[in-house]
Phi, psi and omega in degrees: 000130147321104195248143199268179162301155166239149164208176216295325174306101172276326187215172196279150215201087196316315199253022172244354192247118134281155202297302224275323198305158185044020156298168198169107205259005172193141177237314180247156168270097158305165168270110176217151164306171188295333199301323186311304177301319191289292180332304205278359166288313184280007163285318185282248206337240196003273189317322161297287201304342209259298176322317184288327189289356196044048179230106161261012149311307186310300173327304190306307186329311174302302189298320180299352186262341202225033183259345171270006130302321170280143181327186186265329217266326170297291177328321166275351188263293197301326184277316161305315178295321168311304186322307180309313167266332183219016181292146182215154168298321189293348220236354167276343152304322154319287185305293180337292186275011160273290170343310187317305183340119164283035186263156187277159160082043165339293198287043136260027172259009174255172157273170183282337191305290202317316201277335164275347156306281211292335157303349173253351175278152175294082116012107006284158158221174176281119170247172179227142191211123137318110184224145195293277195192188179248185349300124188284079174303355186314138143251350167281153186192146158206148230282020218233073175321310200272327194288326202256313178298341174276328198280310190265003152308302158303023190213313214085076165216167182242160152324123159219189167208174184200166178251153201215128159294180181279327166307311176281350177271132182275341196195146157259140165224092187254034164303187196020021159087018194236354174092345223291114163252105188262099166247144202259000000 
């Protein structure tokens, strides 16, 4: 068995996950030109500024107006911390078709720690997803049983799990402590 990172949140906990925590809206620099960087730095900032102010429509808006301005290795770095911060089951159909993107250099939408996660798990595994009802558009699911019955206790919401090859997951994310196995 594979043992994944933990972190101090163990079960879903309302006053413990801030939407930021262990946010981080750039980790790595691509080899891009300076116009490039600087354009995708004033891009990151607008959004950071949007996000500290807490309007997270606006985060979406700016990225969706302004994502074809960003590099391709930002665009997928960016499109995660959005996810992160204002992603929703209402917010998920947008995504699953920003995911979708044949645009190049997808695997900057994990960190490599997440992505050398998700390359070491044992296949298919059991995922878990806290939900309203159906029909469900969510795409977050996580590998964390006890962390998705404390989340939808706190919501009202009921439970389900399903099994996932390795083809269907798009992504690992273990920002906010939850484990997040994202299928489109």
């Amino acid at each position: 068995m594979i043992e994944l990172p933990k972190y101090s949140v163990q079960t879903y906990d309302p006053r413990g996950l801030a939407v930021n925590e262990r946010t981080d809206f750039t980790r790595r620099i691509p080899a891009l030109p300076e116009k490039q960087l600087a354009r995708d730095a004033k891009i990151v900032s607008q959004i950071i500024r949007a996000y500290e102010a807490g309007r997270g429509q606006e985060v979406m808006d700016i990225f969706r107006r302004k994502a074809r301005l960003l590099s391709n290795p930002r665009y997928w770095e960016v499109m995660r911390t959005v996810w992160v911060a204002v992603g929703s089951t209402e917010t998920a159909p947008l995504f699953r078709t920003l995911m979708q993107s044949g645009r190049p250099c997808r695997s900057w939408f994990m960190t490599p720690e997440d992505a050398a996660a998700l390359e070491a798990m044992p296949f298919p595994l059991t995922v878990w997803r806290a939900y309203d009802g159906d029909p469900d558009p969510g795409i977050s699911w996580t590998l964390d049983e006890q962390w998705c019955r404390g989340y939808a206790k706190a919501k009202g919401r009921r439970v389900k799990q399903m099994q996932v090859s390795r083809e269907q997951v798009f992504a690992y994310v273990s920002r906010r402590g939850e484990e997040e196995v994202i299928v489109l």
